[in-house]
CSV table of C-alpha atoms and ligand atoms in Angstrom, one decimal:
chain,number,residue,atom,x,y,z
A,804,UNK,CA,-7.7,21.9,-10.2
A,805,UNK,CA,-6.0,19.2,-12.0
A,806,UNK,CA,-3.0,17.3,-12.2
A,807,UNK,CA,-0.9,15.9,-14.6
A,808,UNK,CA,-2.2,13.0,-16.5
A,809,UNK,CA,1.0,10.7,-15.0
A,810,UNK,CA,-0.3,11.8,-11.7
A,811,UNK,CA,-2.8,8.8,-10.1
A,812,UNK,CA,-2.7,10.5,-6.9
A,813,UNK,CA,-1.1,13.7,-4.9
A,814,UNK,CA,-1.6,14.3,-1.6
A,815,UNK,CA,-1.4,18.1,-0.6
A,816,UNK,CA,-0.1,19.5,2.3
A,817,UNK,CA,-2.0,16.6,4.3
A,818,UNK,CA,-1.7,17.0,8.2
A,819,UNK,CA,-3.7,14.3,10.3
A,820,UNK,CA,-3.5,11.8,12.5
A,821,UNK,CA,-6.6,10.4,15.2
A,822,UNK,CA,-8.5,13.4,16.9
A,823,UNK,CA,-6.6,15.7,18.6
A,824,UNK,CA,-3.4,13.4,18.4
A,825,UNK,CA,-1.7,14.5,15.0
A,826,UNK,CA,0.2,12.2,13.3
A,827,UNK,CA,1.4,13.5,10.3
A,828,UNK,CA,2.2,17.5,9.0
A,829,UNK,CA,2.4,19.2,5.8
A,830,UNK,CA,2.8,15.9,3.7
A,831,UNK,CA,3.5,16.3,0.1
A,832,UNK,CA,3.9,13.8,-2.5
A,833,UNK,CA,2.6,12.3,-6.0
A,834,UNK,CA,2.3,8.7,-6.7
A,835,UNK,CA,2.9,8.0,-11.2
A,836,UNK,CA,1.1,6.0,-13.4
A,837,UNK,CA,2.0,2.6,-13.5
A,838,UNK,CA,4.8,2.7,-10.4
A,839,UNK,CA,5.1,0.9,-7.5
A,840,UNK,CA,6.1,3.9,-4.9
A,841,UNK,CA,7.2,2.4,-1.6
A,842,UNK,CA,6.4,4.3,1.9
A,843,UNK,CA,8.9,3.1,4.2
A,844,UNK,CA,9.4,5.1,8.1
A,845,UNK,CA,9.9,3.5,11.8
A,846,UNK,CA,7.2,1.4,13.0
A,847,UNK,CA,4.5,3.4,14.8
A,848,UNK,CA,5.8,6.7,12.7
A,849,UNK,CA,2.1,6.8,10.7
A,850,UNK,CA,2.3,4.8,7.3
A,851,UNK,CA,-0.7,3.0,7.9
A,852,UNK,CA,-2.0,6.3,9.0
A,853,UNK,CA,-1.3,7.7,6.1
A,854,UNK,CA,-2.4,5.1,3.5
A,855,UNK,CA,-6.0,5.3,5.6
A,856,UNK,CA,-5.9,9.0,4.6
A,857,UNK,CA,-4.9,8.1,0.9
A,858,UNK,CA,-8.0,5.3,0.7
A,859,UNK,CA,-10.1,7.9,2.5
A,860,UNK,CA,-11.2,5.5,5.5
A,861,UNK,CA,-9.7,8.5,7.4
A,862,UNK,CA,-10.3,12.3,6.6
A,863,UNK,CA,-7.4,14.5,6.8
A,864,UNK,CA,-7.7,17.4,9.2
A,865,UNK,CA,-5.7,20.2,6.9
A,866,UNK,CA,-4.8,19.2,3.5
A,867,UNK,CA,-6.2,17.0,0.1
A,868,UNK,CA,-5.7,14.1,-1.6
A,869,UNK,CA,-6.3,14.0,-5.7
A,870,UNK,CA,-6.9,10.8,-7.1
A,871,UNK,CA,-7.1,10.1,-10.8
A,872,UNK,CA,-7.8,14.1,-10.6
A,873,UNK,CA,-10.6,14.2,-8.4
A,874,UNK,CA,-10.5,15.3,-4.7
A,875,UNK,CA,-11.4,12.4,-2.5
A,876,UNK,CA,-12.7,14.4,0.2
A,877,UNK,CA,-15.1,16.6,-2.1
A,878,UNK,CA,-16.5,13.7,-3.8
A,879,UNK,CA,-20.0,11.9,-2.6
A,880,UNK,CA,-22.7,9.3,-3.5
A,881,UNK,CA,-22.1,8.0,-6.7
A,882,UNK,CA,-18.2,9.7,-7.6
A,883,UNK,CA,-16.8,8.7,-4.5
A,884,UNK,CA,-17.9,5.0,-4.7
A,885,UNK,CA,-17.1,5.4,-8.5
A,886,UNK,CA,-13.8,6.3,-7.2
A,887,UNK,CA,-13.0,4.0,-4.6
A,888,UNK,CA,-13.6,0.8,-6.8
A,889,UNK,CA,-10.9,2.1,-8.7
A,890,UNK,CA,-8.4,0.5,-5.8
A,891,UNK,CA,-8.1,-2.2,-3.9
A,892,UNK,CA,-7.0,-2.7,0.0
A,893,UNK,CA,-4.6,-5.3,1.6
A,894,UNK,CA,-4.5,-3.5,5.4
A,895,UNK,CA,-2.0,-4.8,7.7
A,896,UNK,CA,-4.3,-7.0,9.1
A,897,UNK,CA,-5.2,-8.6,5.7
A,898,UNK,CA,-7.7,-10.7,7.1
A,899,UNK,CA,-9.9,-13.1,5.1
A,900,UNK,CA,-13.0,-14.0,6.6
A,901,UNK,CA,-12.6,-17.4,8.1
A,902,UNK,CA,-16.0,-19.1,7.9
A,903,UNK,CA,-15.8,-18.5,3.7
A,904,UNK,CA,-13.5,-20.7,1.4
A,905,UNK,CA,-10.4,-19.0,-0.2
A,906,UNK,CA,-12.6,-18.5,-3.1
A,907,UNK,CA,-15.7,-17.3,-1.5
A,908,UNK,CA,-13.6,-14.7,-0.1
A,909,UNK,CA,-12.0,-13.6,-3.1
A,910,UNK,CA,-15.6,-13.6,-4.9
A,911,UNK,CA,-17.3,-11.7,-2.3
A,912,UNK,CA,-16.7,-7.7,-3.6
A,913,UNK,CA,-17.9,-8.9,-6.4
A,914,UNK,CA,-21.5,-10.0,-4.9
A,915,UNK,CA,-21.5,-6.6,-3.0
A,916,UNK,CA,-20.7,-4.4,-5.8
A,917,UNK,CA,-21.7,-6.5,-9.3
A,918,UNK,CA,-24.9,-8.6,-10.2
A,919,UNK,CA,-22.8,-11.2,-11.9
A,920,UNK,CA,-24.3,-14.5,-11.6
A,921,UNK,CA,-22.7,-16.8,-9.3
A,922,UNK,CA,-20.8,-19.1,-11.9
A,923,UNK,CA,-19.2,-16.2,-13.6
A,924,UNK,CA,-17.9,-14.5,-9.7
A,925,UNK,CA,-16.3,-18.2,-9.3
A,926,UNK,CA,-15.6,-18.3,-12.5
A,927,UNK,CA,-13.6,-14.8,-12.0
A,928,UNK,CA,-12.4,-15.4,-8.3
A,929,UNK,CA,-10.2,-18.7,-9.6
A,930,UNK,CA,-8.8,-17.4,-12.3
A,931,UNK,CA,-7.9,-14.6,-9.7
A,932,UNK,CA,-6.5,-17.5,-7.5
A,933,UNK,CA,-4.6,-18.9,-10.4
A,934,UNK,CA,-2.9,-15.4,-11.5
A,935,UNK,CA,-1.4,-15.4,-7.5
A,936,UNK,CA,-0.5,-18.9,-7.6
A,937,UNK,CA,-3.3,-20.4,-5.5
A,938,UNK,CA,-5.2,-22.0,-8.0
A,939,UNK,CA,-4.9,-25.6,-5.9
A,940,UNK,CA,-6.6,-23.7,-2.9
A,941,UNK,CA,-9.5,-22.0,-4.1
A,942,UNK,CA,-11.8,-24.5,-1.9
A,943,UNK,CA,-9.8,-24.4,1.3
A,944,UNK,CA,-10.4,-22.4,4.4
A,945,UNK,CA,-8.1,-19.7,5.1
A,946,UNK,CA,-6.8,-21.1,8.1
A,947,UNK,CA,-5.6,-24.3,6.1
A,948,UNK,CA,-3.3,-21.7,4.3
A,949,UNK,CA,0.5,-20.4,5.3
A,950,UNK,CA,0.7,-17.0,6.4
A,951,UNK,CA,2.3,-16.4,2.1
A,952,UNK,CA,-0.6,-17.8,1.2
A,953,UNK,CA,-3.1,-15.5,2.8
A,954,UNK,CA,-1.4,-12.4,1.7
A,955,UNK,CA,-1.8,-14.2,-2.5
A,956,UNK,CA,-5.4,-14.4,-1.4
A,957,UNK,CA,-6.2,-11.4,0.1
A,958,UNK,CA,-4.6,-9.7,-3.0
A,959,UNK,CA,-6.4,-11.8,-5.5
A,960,UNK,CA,-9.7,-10.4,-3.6
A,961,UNK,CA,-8.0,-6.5,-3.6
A,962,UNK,CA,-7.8,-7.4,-7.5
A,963,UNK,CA,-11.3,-8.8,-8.0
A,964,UNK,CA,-12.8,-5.2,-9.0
A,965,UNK,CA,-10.1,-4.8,-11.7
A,966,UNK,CA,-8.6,-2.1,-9.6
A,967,UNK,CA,-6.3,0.9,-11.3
A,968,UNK,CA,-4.1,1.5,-8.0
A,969,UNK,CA,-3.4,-1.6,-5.1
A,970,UNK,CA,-2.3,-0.1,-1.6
A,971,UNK,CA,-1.0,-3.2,0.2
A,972,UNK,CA,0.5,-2.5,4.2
A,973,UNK,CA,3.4,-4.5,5.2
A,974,UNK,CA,2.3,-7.2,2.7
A,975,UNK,CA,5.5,-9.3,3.8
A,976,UNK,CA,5.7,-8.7,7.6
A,977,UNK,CA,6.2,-11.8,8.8
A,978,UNK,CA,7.1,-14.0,5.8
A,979,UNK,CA,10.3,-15.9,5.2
A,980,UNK,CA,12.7,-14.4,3.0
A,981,UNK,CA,11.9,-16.9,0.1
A,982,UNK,CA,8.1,-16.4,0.5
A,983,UNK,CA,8.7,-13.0,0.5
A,984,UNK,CA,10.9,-12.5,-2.4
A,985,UNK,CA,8.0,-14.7,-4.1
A,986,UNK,CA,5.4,-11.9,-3.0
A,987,UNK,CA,7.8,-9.3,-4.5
A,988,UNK,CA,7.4,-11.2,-7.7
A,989,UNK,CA,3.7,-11.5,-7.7
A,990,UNK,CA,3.6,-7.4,-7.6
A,991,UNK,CA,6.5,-6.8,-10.2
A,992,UNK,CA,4.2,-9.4,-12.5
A,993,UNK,CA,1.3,-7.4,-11.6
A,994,UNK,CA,2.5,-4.0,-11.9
A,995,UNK,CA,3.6,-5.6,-15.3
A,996,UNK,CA,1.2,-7.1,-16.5
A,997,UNK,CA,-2.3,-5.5,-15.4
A,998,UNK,CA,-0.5,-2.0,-15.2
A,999,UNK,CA,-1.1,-1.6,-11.6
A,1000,UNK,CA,-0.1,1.5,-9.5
A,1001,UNK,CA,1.3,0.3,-6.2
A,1002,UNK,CA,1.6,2.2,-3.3
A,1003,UNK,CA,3.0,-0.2,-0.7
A,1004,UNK,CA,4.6,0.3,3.1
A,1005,UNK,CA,7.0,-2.2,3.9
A,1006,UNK,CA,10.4,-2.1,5.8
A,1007,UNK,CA,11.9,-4.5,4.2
A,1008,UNK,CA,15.0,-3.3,2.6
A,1009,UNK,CA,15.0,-6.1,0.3
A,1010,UNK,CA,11.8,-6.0,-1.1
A,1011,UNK,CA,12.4,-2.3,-1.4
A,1012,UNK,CA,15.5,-2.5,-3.6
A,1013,UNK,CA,13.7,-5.4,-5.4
A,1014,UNK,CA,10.0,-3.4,-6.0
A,1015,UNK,CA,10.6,0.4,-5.5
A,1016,UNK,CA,10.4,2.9,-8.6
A,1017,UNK,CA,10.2,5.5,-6.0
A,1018,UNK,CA,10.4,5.3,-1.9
A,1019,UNK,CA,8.7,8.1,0.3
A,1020,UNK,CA,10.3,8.0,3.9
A,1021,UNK,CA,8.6,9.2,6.8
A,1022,UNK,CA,10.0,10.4,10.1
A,1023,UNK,CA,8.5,10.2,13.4
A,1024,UNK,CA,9.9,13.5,14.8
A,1025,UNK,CA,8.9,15.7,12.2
A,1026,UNK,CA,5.9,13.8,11.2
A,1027,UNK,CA,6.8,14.3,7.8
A,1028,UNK,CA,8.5,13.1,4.5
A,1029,UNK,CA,12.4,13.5,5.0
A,1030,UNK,CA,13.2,11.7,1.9
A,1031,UNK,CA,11.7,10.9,-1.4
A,1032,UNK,CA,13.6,9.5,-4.4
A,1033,UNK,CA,15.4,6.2,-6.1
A,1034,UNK,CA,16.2,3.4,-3.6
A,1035,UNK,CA,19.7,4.5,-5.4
A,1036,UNK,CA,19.2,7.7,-4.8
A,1037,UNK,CA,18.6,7.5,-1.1
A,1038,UNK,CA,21.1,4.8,-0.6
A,1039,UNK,CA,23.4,8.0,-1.9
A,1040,UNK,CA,21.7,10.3,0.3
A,1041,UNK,CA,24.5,12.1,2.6
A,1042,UNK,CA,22.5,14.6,4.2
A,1043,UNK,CA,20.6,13.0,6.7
A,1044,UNK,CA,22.3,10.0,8.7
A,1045,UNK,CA,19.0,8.0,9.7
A,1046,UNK,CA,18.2,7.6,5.7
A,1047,UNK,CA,22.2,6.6,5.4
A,1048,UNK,CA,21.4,4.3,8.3
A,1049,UNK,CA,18.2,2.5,6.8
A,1050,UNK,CA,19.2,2.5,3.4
A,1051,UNK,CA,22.8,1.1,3.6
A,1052,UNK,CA,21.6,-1.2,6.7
A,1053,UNK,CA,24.0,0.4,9.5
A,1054,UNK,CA,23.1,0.3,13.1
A,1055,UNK,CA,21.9,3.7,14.6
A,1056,UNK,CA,25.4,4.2,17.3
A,1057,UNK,CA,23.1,5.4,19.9
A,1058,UNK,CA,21.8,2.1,20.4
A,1059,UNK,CA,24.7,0.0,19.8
A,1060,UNK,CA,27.0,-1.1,22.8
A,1061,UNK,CA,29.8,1.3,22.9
A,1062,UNK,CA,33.4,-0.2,23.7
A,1063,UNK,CA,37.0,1.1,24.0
B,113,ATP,N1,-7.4,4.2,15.6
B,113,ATP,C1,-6.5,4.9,16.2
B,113,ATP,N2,-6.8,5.8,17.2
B,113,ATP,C2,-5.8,6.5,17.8
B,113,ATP,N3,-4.5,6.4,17.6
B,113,ATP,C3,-4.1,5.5,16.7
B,113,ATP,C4,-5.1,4.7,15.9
B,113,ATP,N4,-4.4,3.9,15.1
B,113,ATP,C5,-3.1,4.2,15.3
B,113,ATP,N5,-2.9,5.2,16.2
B,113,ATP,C6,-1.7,5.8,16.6
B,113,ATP,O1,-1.1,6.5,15.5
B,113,ATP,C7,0.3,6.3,15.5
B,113,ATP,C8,0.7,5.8,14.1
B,113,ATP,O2,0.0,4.5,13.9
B,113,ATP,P1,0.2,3.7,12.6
B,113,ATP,O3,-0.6,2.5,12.7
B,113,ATP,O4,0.0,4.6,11.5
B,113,ATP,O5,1.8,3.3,12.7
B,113,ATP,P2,2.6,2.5,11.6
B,113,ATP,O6,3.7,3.5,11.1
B,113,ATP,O7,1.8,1.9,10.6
B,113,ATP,O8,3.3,1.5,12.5
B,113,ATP,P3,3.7,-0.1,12.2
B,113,ATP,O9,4.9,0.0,11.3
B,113,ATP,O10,4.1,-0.7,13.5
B,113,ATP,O11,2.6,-0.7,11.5
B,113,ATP,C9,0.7,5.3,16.6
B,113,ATP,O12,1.2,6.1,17.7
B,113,ATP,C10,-0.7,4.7,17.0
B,113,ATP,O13,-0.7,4.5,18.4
B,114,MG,MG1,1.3,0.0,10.1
């Protein structure tokens, strides 16, 4: 079965979750060529759940996911490795390995997976560094870097295997609203420029107005998509009054103080 060649990835009717414990049902959705789609839902609801289904770190318990037209799940060996290199990872976490340099750590995939010589993975690594604005800290430790910082770095080393699709969690959780509209940046240049697919979860409403091509939201109860379209397009959305809520920025009145 194939998909469209504007497809990069669908997920099919994807139920799954840890064990017994299912987190997400009947998920449906395609991610474009060249977008940066946007999954958004209420912390705890399942995103990073569901990205570790999309990156296959996590097998889904019903359903498939199709990237660049091959089933994840079906692949082995060789395919699925051949697969995999074609994205790169920030997790929530985003950690860099402390005890290596900022460079070292963006080098390292490269030693794993390439047998470039060592001059040419520094030589790739700082010009890495230098595309995400760090090219002044390519010898310091991570811990000598801001909390921005880290994030540049740990997406200069998602980038380092010239990766088609870039699935970054919550890549601004915790950053000021400068640093983050400067992370927002970095993605629209790379989507721009290197013709990365994004698929990102963040909450920030911000960054989504400032990023998203598309937005998937998910919702807790249903453990599944309740809308999908335009940040316009949902900022529209009558329907529903917890997309209204998020995407206009309104306090839910069940948990506002109510006065006469
Ligand atoms: N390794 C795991 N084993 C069992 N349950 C897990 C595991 N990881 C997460 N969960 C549970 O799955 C649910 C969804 O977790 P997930 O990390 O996907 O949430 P999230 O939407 O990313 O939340 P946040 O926005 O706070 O990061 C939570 O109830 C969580 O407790
Ligand atoms: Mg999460």
């Amino acid at each position: 079965m194939n998909t469209r060649p504007d497809v990069v990835i669908s997920v099919k009717h994807l139920t799954g979750g840890y064990g017994e414990r299912e987190i997400l049902h009947d998920i449906n959705f395609e991610v474009r060529r060249g977008e940066v789609l946007v999954i958004v839902g209420s912390s705890g609801c399942g995103t990073s759940t569901l990205l570790k289904h999309l990156i296959g770190l996590l097998p889904p318990r019903v359903g498939e996911v199709w990237i660049e037209g091959e089933n994840l799940l079906a692949t082995e060996g060789e395919v699925r490795t051949r697969l995999q290199r074609h994205f790169g990872v920030v997790f929530q976490s985003g950690a860099l390995f402390g005890s290596l340099t900022v460079s070292e750590n963006v080098a390292l995939p490269l030693g794993e997976f390439t047998n470039l010589p060592d001059a040419a993975r520094h030589y790739v690594a700082l010009s890495l560094l230098e595309v995400v604005g760090l090219g002044g800290s390519a010898h310091r430790m991570p811990a000598e870097l801001s909390g921005g910082m880290q994030k540049r770095a740990a997406i200069a080393r998602a980038m380092v295997m010239d990766p088609h699709i870039l699935f970054l969690d919550e890549p601004s959780a915790g950053l000021d609203p400068v640093t983050s509209a400067g992370l927002d940046a970095l993605i629209l240049d790379l989507s721009r420029y290197f013709g990365i697919t994004f698929v990102i979860v963040t909450h920030e409403l911000l960054s989504i107005n400032a990023i998203a091509d598309r937005v998937v939201m998910l919702d807790q109860q249903t453990r599944s998509i309740i809308a999908e379209g335009t940040p316009a397009e949902l900022r529209r959305q009558t329907g529903n009054p917890a997309i209204t809520r998020f995407f206009n920025r309104k306090p839910d009145p069940g948990q506002t103080i109510q006065t006469r």
